[in-house]
XYZ file of C-alpha atoms in Angstrom:
514
model
C 23.650 29.204 -29.746
C 23.634 32.872 -29.019
C 24.000 33.638 -25.366
C 25.441 30.261 -24.299
C 28.519 31.876 -22.919
C 26.429 34.245 -20.849
C 24.065 31.754 -19.297
C 25.301 32.583 -15.775
C 24.741 36.331 -16.256
C 21.000 36.019 -15.778
C 19.844 33.466 -13.224
C 16.473 31.854 -13.681
C 14.316 30.502 -10.902
C 11.834 27.672 -11.085
C 8.806 29.950 -10.945
C 10.267 31.979 -13.826
C 10.668 28.853 -15.938
C 7.100 27.768 -15.166
C 5.814 31.247 -16.108
C 7.902 31.176 -19.314
C 6.397 27.831 -20.360
C 2.885 29.046 -19.497
C 3.400 32.150 -21.675
C 4.727 30.124 -24.604
C 1.844 27.632 -24.256
C -0.680 30.479 -24.431
C 1.061 31.939 -27.492
C 0.993 28.570 -29.260
C -2.575 29.126 -30.478
C -1.931 32.661 -31.767
C -1.005 33.498 -35.357
C 2.409 34.904 -36.220
C 1.232 38.415 -37.082
C -0.643 38.802 -33.790
C 2.392 37.626 -31.850
C 4.639 40.073 -33.689
C 2.247 42.911 -32.894
C 1.903 41.759 -29.312
C 5.682 41.577 -28.773
C 6.156 45.010 -30.387
C 4.061 46.446 -27.572
C 6.302 45.006 -24.860
C 8.929 47.687 -25.593
C 12.024 45.670 -24.741
C 15.214 47.720 -24.652
C 17.002 47.764 -27.977
C 20.342 47.206 -26.275
C 18.998 44.050 -24.645
C 17.699 42.723 -27.956
C 21.044 43.374 -29.651
C 23.067 41.854 -26.843
C 22.498 38.288 -28.000
C 21.972 37.119 -24.394
C 18.955 34.883 -24.845
C 18.521 34.280 -21.131
C 18.359 38.027 -20.389
C 16.099 38.645 -23.414
C 13.709 35.893 -22.366
C 13.720 37.136 -18.756
C 12.937 40.696 -19.840
C 10.235 39.516 -22.192
C 8.694 37.312 -19.532
C 8.551 40.155 -16.980
C 6.702 42.426 -19.357
C 4.498 39.578 -20.574
C 3.356 38.707 -17.061
C 2.571 42.334 -16.370
C 0.476 42.599 -19.524
C -1.294 39.219 -19.082
C -2.345 38.499 -15.496
C -3.915 35.214 -16.566
C -0.457 33.823 -17.358
C 0.759 34.826 -13.879
C -2.322 33.128 -12.438
C -1.620 29.910 -14.361
C 2.031 29.993 -13.290
C 1.110 30.536 -9.654
C -1.381 27.679 -9.864
C 1.322 25.301 -11.068
C 3.697 26.406 -8.316
C 0.969 26.052 -5.688
C 0.218 22.540 -6.973
C 3.883 21.608 -6.637
C 3.929 23.055 -3.166
C 0.767 21.157 -2.209
C 2.250 17.931 -3.578
C 5.313 18.466 -1.407
C 3.171 19.100 1.643
C 1.147 15.951 1.031
C 4.329 13.907 0.651
C 5.693 15.425 3.845
C 2.501 14.695 5.773
C 2.500 11.127 4.437
C 6.144 10.657 5.432
C 5.484 11.992 8.912
C 2.491 9.687 9.468
C 4.379 6.697 8.062
C 7.304 7.390 10.363
C 5.042 7.743 13.386
C 3.125 4.549 12.556
C 6.154 2.367 11.749
C 8.126 3.518 14.773
C 5.133 3.139 17.067
C 4.728 -0.438 15.846
C 8.422 -1.156 16.336
C 8.291 0.326 19.848
C 5.277 -1.721 20.989
C 5.962 -2.996 24.509
C 3.706 -5.299 26.553
C 5.990 -5.708 29.545
C 6.791 -9.331 28.790
C 9.724 -8.859 26.357
C 11.951 -5.772 25.816
C 11.875 -3.851 22.550
C 14.230 -5.435 20.029
C 17.027 -2.898 19.573
C 18.551 -4.944 16.729
C 15.420 -4.655 14.557
C 14.844 -0.964 15.317
C 18.507 -0.138 14.667
C 18.627 -2.100 11.409
C 15.508 -0.527 9.993
C 15.697 3.080 11.147
C 19.456 3.663 11.487
C 21.595 1.148 9.583
C 19.461 1.096 6.430
C 19.407 4.895 6.263
C 23.166 5.035 6.791
C 23.676 2.692 3.841
C 21.350 4.781 1.650
C 23.195 7.964 2.687
C 26.539 6.475 1.687
C 25.144 5.359 -1.717
C 23.756 8.836 -2.378
C 27.042 10.447 -1.373
C 28.825 8.274 -3.919
C 26.295 9.297 -6.543
C 26.872 12.983 -5.849
C 30.652 12.463 -5.967
C 30.350 11.003 -9.471
C 30.503 13.136 -12.679
C 27.263 14.862 -13.641
C 26.441 12.500 -16.508
C 26.917 9.470 -14.180
C 25.137 11.227 -11.349
C 21.765 11.505 -13.079
C 22.162 8.051 -14.616
C 22.882 6.450 -11.253
C 20.330 8.464 -9.321
C 17.470 8.186 -11.769
C 18.496 5.790 -14.575
C 16.843 2.494 -13.609
C 13.822 4.169 -11.974
C 13.377 6.624 -14.825
C 13.680 3.934 -17.523
C 11.266 1.628 -15.718
C 8.760 4.444 -15.215
C 9.113 5.545 -18.834
C 8.617 1.998 -20.094
C 5.503 1.561 -17.984
C 4.024 4.902 -19.074
C 4.793 4.248 -22.752
C 3.200 0.823 -22.528
C 0.109 2.277 -20.891
C -0.050 5.036 -23.453
C 0.298 2.595 -26.366
C -2.542 0.501 -25.011
C -4.737 3.561 -24.461
C -3.905 4.889 -27.881
C -4.855 1.605 -29.565
C -8.036 1.435 -27.500
C -9.016 5.065 -28.136
C -8.474 4.673 -31.899
C -11.661 2.586 -31.954
C -13.997 5.387 -30.888
C -12.100 8.668 -31.368
C -12.416 10.711 -34.537
C -9.425 11.488 -36.698
C -9.098 15.013 -35.274
C -9.313 13.709 -31.727
C -6.584 11.163 -32.435
C -4.435 13.927 -33.900
C -5.003 16.132 -30.837
C -4.070 13.230 -28.527
C -0.876 12.640 -30.520
C 0.023 16.323 -30.241
C -0.559 16.242 -26.472
C 1.707 13.208 -26.183
C 4.328 14.994 -28.303
C 4.082 18.035 -26.045
C 4.615 15.805 -23.002
C 7.699 14.228 -24.592
C 9.029 17.635 -25.564
C 8.575 18.983 -22.032
C 10.231 15.902 -20.543
C 13.227 16.270 -22.870
C 13.581 19.979 -22.098
C 12.860 19.942 -18.402
C 13.542 16.325 -17.463
C 16.601 17.210 -15.414
C 14.767 19.947 -13.461
C 11.754 17.630 -12.959
C 13.881 14.746 -11.709
C 15.808 16.845 -9.214
C 12.577 18.531 -8.129
C 11.127 15.099 -7.428
C 14.379 14.217 -5.633
C 14.018 17.202 -3.281
C 10.371 16.365 -2.602
C 11.321 12.769 -1.763
C 14.125 13.941 0.517
C 11.704 16.327 2.290
C 9.261 13.430 2.746
C 12.077 11.219 4.071
C 13.047 14.019 6.462
C 9.491 14.149 7.752
C 9.562 10.353 8.069
C 12.602 10.581 10.334
C 10.943 13.329 12.367
C 8.028 10.968 12.830
C 10.329 8.154 13.962
C 12.160 10.457 16.345
C 8.903 11.867 17.748
C 7.466 8.384 18.346
C 10.659 7.293 20.121
C 10.865 10.339 22.377
C 7.167 10.265 23.238
C 7.318 6.588 24.112
C 10.336 7.160 26.378
C 9.045 10.312 28.055
C 5.514 9.190 28.713
C 5.948 5.468 29.349
C 8.459 2.975 30.743
C 10.281 1.229 27.901
C 12.827 -1.552 28.152
C 15.315 -2.093 25.278
C 17.364 -5.203 24.696
C 19.284 -6.931 21.951
C 19.302 -10.556 20.940
C 20.710 -12.779 18.223
C 20.897 -16.465 17.431
C 24.485 -16.034 16.213
C 27.397 -16.615 18.577
C 28.205 -12.923 18.971
C 30.235 -11.559 21.848
C 29.235 -8.426 23.675
C 32.649 -6.891 22.857
C 31.881 -7.117 19.125
C 28.545 -5.394 19.648
C 30.304 -2.757 21.737
C 32.809 -2.057 18.960
C 30.002 -1.671 16.457
C 28.148 0.693 18.776
C 31.292 2.823 19.241
C 31.814 3.076 15.490
C 28.184 4.078 14.878
C 28.359 6.616 17.695
C 31.380 8.486 16.269
C 29.294 11.440 14.968
C 28.122 12.352 18.494
C 30.613 10.617 20.768
C 32.523 13.886 21.233
C 29.458 15.429 22.915
C 27.768 12.411 24.456
C 30.232 9.727 25.430
C 30.000 6.232 26.802
C 27.076 5.701 29.145
C 25.285 8.840 27.859
C 25.232 8.881 24.067
C 25.689 5.130 23.740
C 25.623 2.208 26.192
C 28.809 1.043 27.871
C 30.098 -2.485 27.501
C 28.615 -3.362 30.885
C 25.203 -2.019 29.797
C 25.439 -3.950 26.541
C 26.134 -7.159 28.404
C 23.352 -6.399 30.828
C 20.767 -5.844 28.113
C 21.320 -8.993 26.105
C 18.140 -11.090 25.924
C 18.444 -14.885 26.152
C 14.993 -16.377 25.718
C 15.514 -19.418 27.910
C 16.743 -17.258 30.778
C 14.079 -14.566 30.530
C 14.463 -10.973 31.728
C 14.233 -11.381 35.518
C 17.975 -11.030 36.063
C 18.374 -7.883 33.920
C 18.750 -4.439 35.465
C 16.385 -1.638 34.489
C 19.242 0.830 34.093
C 20.808 -1.429 31.455
C 17.513 -1.924 29.625
C 16.976 1.847 29.433
C 20.480 2.664 28.178
C 19.703 2.218 24.481
C 17.119 4.916 23.740
C 19.631 7.810 23.521
C 21.780 5.760 21.104
C 18.754 5.065 18.906
C 17.534 8.689 19.012
C 20.962 10.131 18.160
C 21.351 7.444 15.449
C 18.103 8.537 13.795
C 19.170 12.157 14.089
C 22.663 11.591 12.668
C 21.908 9.013 9.959
C 18.335 9.931 9.172
C 17.594 13.602 9.743
C 20.972 15.175 9.003
C 21.668 13.356 5.674
C 18.183 14.112 4.453
C 18.728 17.803 5.171
C 22.011 17.703 3.294
C 20.512 15.863 0.302
C 17.543 18.213 0.294
C 19.789 21.253 -0.128
C 21.968 19.345 -2.628
C 18.809 18.700 -4.627
C 17.995 22.409 -4.509
C 21.487 23.104 -5.792
C 21.043 20.596 -8.599
C 17.756 22.344 -9.583
C 19.597 25.637 -9.869
C 22.360 23.953 -11.851
C 19.761 22.411 -14.193
C 18.174 25.828 -14.678
C 21.598 27.318 -15.427
C 22.181 24.607 -18.084
C 18.963 25.486 -19.898
C 20.417 27.131 -22.997
C 17.321 28.700 -24.574
C 18.440 27.231 -27.891
C 15.396 24.968 -28.442
C 12.704 25.453 -31.034
C 10.334 27.429 -28.770
C 13.096 29.837 -27.710
C 14.226 30.182 -31.335
C 10.718 31.115 -32.392
C 10.540 33.688 -29.583
C 13.857 35.223 -30.652
C 12.562 35.434 -34.212
C 9.466 37.225 -32.986
C 11.478 39.694 -30.923
C 14.149 40.394 -33.480
C 13.346 43.842 -34.897
C 15.113 43.232 -38.215
C 13.617 39.759 -38.653
C 11.551 39.360 -41.809
C 8.011 38.085 -41.583
C 7.531 34.789 -43.349
C 4.112 35.461 -44.794
C 4.944 38.971 -46.003
C 8.519 38.748 -47.265
C 9.096 39.753 -50.875
C 12.777 39.190 -51.604
C 14.164 39.572 -55.120
C 16.373 36.857 -56.504
C 20.053 37.322 -57.026
C 23.214 36.522 -55.168
C 24.592 40.016 -55.802
C 22.155 41.468 -53.284
C 23.600 39.232 -50.540
C 27.088 40.429 -51.361
C 26.054 44.113 -51.373
C 24.371 43.833 -47.994
C 20.778 44.251 -49.130
C 18.369 42.304 -46.944
C 19.898 43.084 -43.560
C 22.831 40.722 -43.192
C 23.571 40.025 -39.552
C 27.324 40.517 -39.068
C 27.381 38.212 -36.075
C 25.593 35.494 -38.061
C 28.346 35.395 -40.680
C 30.672 33.739 -38.169
C 28.256 30.950 -37.260
C 28.557 27.393 -38.353
C 27.757 26.484 -41.940
C 24.188 25.536 -42.886
C 23.498 22.353 -44.849
C 20.118 22.172 -46.571
C 18.976 18.697 -47.601
C 16.287 18.178 -50.191
C 15.206 15.232 -52.348
C 16.648 14.710 -55.810
C 13.161 15.069 -57.323
C 12.759 18.478 -55.701
C 16.195 19.527 -56.924
C 15.215 18.667 -60.484
C 11.982 20.680 -60.223
C 13.292 23.829 -58.541
C 16.253 26.155 -58.961
C 18.560 25.148 -56.094
C 20.702 28.211 -56.540
C 17.682 30.414 -56.092
C 16.740 28.389 -53.025
C 20.202 28.919 -51.566
C 19.945 32.657 -52.187
C 16.508 32.916 -50.596
C 17.556 30.959 -47.502
C 20.712 33.056 -47.082
C 18.623 36.191 -47.185
C 16.027 34.633 -44.897
C 18.598 33.830 -42.192
C 20.843 36.865 -42.726
C 23.982 34.893 -43.561
C 26.430 34.964 -46.477
C 25.393 32.847 -49.395
C 28.590 30.801 -49.307
C 27.661 29.661 -45.781
C 24.606 27.848 -47.128
C 25.044 24.551 -48.948
C 22.227 22.692 -50.676
C 22.634 18.937 -51.074
C 20.223 16.386 -52.528
C 19.511 12.848 -51.408
C 17.832 9.876 -53.090
C 15.211 7.384 -51.940
C 14.553 9.155 -48.650
C 18.099 8.587 -47.358
C 18.462 11.912 -45.547
C 20.712 10.590 -42.813
C 23.049 8.924 -45.374
C 23.498 12.257 -47.171
C 24.737 13.873 -43.963
C 26.652 10.938 -42.527
C 29.989 11.671 -44.225
C 30.191 15.266 -43.100
C 32.773 15.803 -40.352
C 32.477 19.601 -40.152
C 30.039 20.927 -37.611
C 26.993 22.323 -39.393
C 23.395 23.255 -38.835
C 21.041 20.916 -40.675
C 17.947 22.004 -42.558
C 15.506 19.741 -44.378
C 13.518 21.210 -47.231
C 10.118 19.755 -48.089
C 7.281 20.699 -50.414
C 4.545 22.041 -48.164
C 1.776 20.502 -50.294
C 3.159 16.995 -49.823
C 1.643 15.562 -46.606
C 4.075 14.488 -43.833
C 3.641 10.728 -44.006
C 5.250 8.128 -41.727
C 8.163 7.729 -44.146
C 9.107 11.403 -43.606
C 8.855 10.869 -39.877
C 11.282 7.933 -40.175
C 13.704 10.056 -42.223
C 13.662 12.902 -39.709
C 14.203 10.546 -36.779
C 17.160 8.890 -38.530
C 18.821 12.235 -39.088
C 18.208 13.289 -35.514
C 19.682 9.981 -34.246
C 23.094 10.857 -35.749
C 23.045 14.449 -34.476
C 23.512 15.892 -31.025
C 20.097 15.901 -29.419
C 20.495 19.601 -28.522
C 21.351 20.767 -32.031
C 18.592 22.719 -33.682
C 17.117 20.923 -36.685
C 15.040 23.046 -39.042
C 12.307 22.126 -41.498
C 11.775 24.576 -44.335
C 8.579 24.378 -46.392
C 8.382 25.460 -50.009
C 5.227 27.212 -51.042
C 3.641 27.263 -54.490
C 5.007 30.221 -56.487
C 2.076 32.511 -57.221
C 3.729 35.465 -58.958
C 5.450 35.898 -62.268
C 9.177 35.234 -62.145
C 9.127 33.851 -58.585
C 11.336 30.800 -58.704
C 11.161 29.941 -54.994
C 8.469 30.677 -52.451
C 8.957 30.289 -48.696
C 5.319 31.100 -47.976
C 3.365 27.866 -47.548
C -0.410 28.050 -47.656
C -2.129 27.892 -44.307
C -3.789 24.473 -44.678
C -0.473 22.870 -45.653
C 1.468 24.628 -42.912
C -1.046 23.503 -40.313
C -0.548 19.863 -41.271
C 3.233 20.227 -40.968
C 2.882 22.128 -37.705
C 0.865 19.241 -36.299
C 3.495 16.805 -37.575
C 6.280 18.673 -35.765
C 4.211 18.802 -32.584
C 3.562 15.059 -32.696
C 7.243 14.229 -32.959
C 7.875 15.806 -29.540
C 11.426 16.910 -30.445
C 12.172 20.155 -28.521
C 14.959 21.066 -30.945
C 12.983 20.543 -34.147
C 11.566 23.756 -35.554
C 9.252 24.462 -38.457
C 11.130 27.436 -39.783
C 8.459 29.155 -41.846
C 4.895 28.293 -40.792
C 2.147 30.496 -42.176
C 0.154 30.368 -38.932
């Protein structure tokens, strides 16, 4: 894709991406001619348009688009404010949960000391284990990282949502009209398309929100512990049914205290062996023989443990999540169908689908008539797949000429191949050379489920980020016109809806008359 090598030249932020999607969503309902006229008024620099840097072109277009349409900026700001509010609610919930759970764990009636073992296991040891697991995840390769961090949870959530959607779709089919069912299918396709495009950003955004909530949880635990110690008299002790020696507990305490032992040593940052022995609770002996100084020696250890294994790791993971969001934004290649359509709109030399009148003849391609893009001649070859019945009804050589002129490539770069019995994937399976795939259909033939199956089979054997184009043939309406790439509006609308329902972000209807 054009501009892939320059993706780091123009950095995108999350609010830019949200604004970009809001702008494209608003343009979705506009016809092609209106969008061409609208983009012509943005006055993007010609040097920027010719640079091929899609990230920079999209950024420049978005800036001018937001200035010209304040309602898009308002919609983008509303989405960002909603995300911010969601984070604040999660943070407040985490803080309250931490306060409540720690307050319950620190309940003291004066009869029995607070169980250090339970508090330590829940608020320190468990968080230390989770921190180590997350560190291992971040140390893994990127493909493993997202699979380990989100794989099981993401698959389970997706399965639940798809099951719910299937049930709702079957239920709604009983009382919704045909148009309403089609609209619902398009909305579901849009959701799948957005998830495929922005799933990585969304997952890491959720990760940072969760880490922020966990950070607030630890602040709540720490606040409850400090308040209970400062404003009341608390006694802490440890107990176990196992035959555990105080020396073993002391060794464990020393290992846990390594992060802060250099600043707060034995007797300050963690209890000494004597204090550990003096705070052991034996139920049959009671607490009468225990010293208050030994029973109060544990709170600093617990507070520093929450700070070191709860607060600090959450801060680190929060910023690592922010870094992953920026990395996901940097990997967004602007090579999907929506970006491709935008580049077609902005390209000054790009022909208009519903107004192009190109004469037949391969000699015009060779002579340069039709605006051949010199950069495009070095791109990968294009393979156009069409049914055998269509190949018998139309002049495939004329089709190859028209498509070469349409895309601004040399005619020898375009290959037309036929398939039989709907076996599109089989016709492309034996090709080892990297190519761009295009499927040609008659626009007047409705996109039935069999066509959907064929498209999905071809996509399954391709890279999911390779652009797959659908080209519609129109009905020739002038004398001597062998091939028409101008489908009538009612046919194009049906195919546009079909593409929307599929929810494939890299599937593009190449010549809609909308």
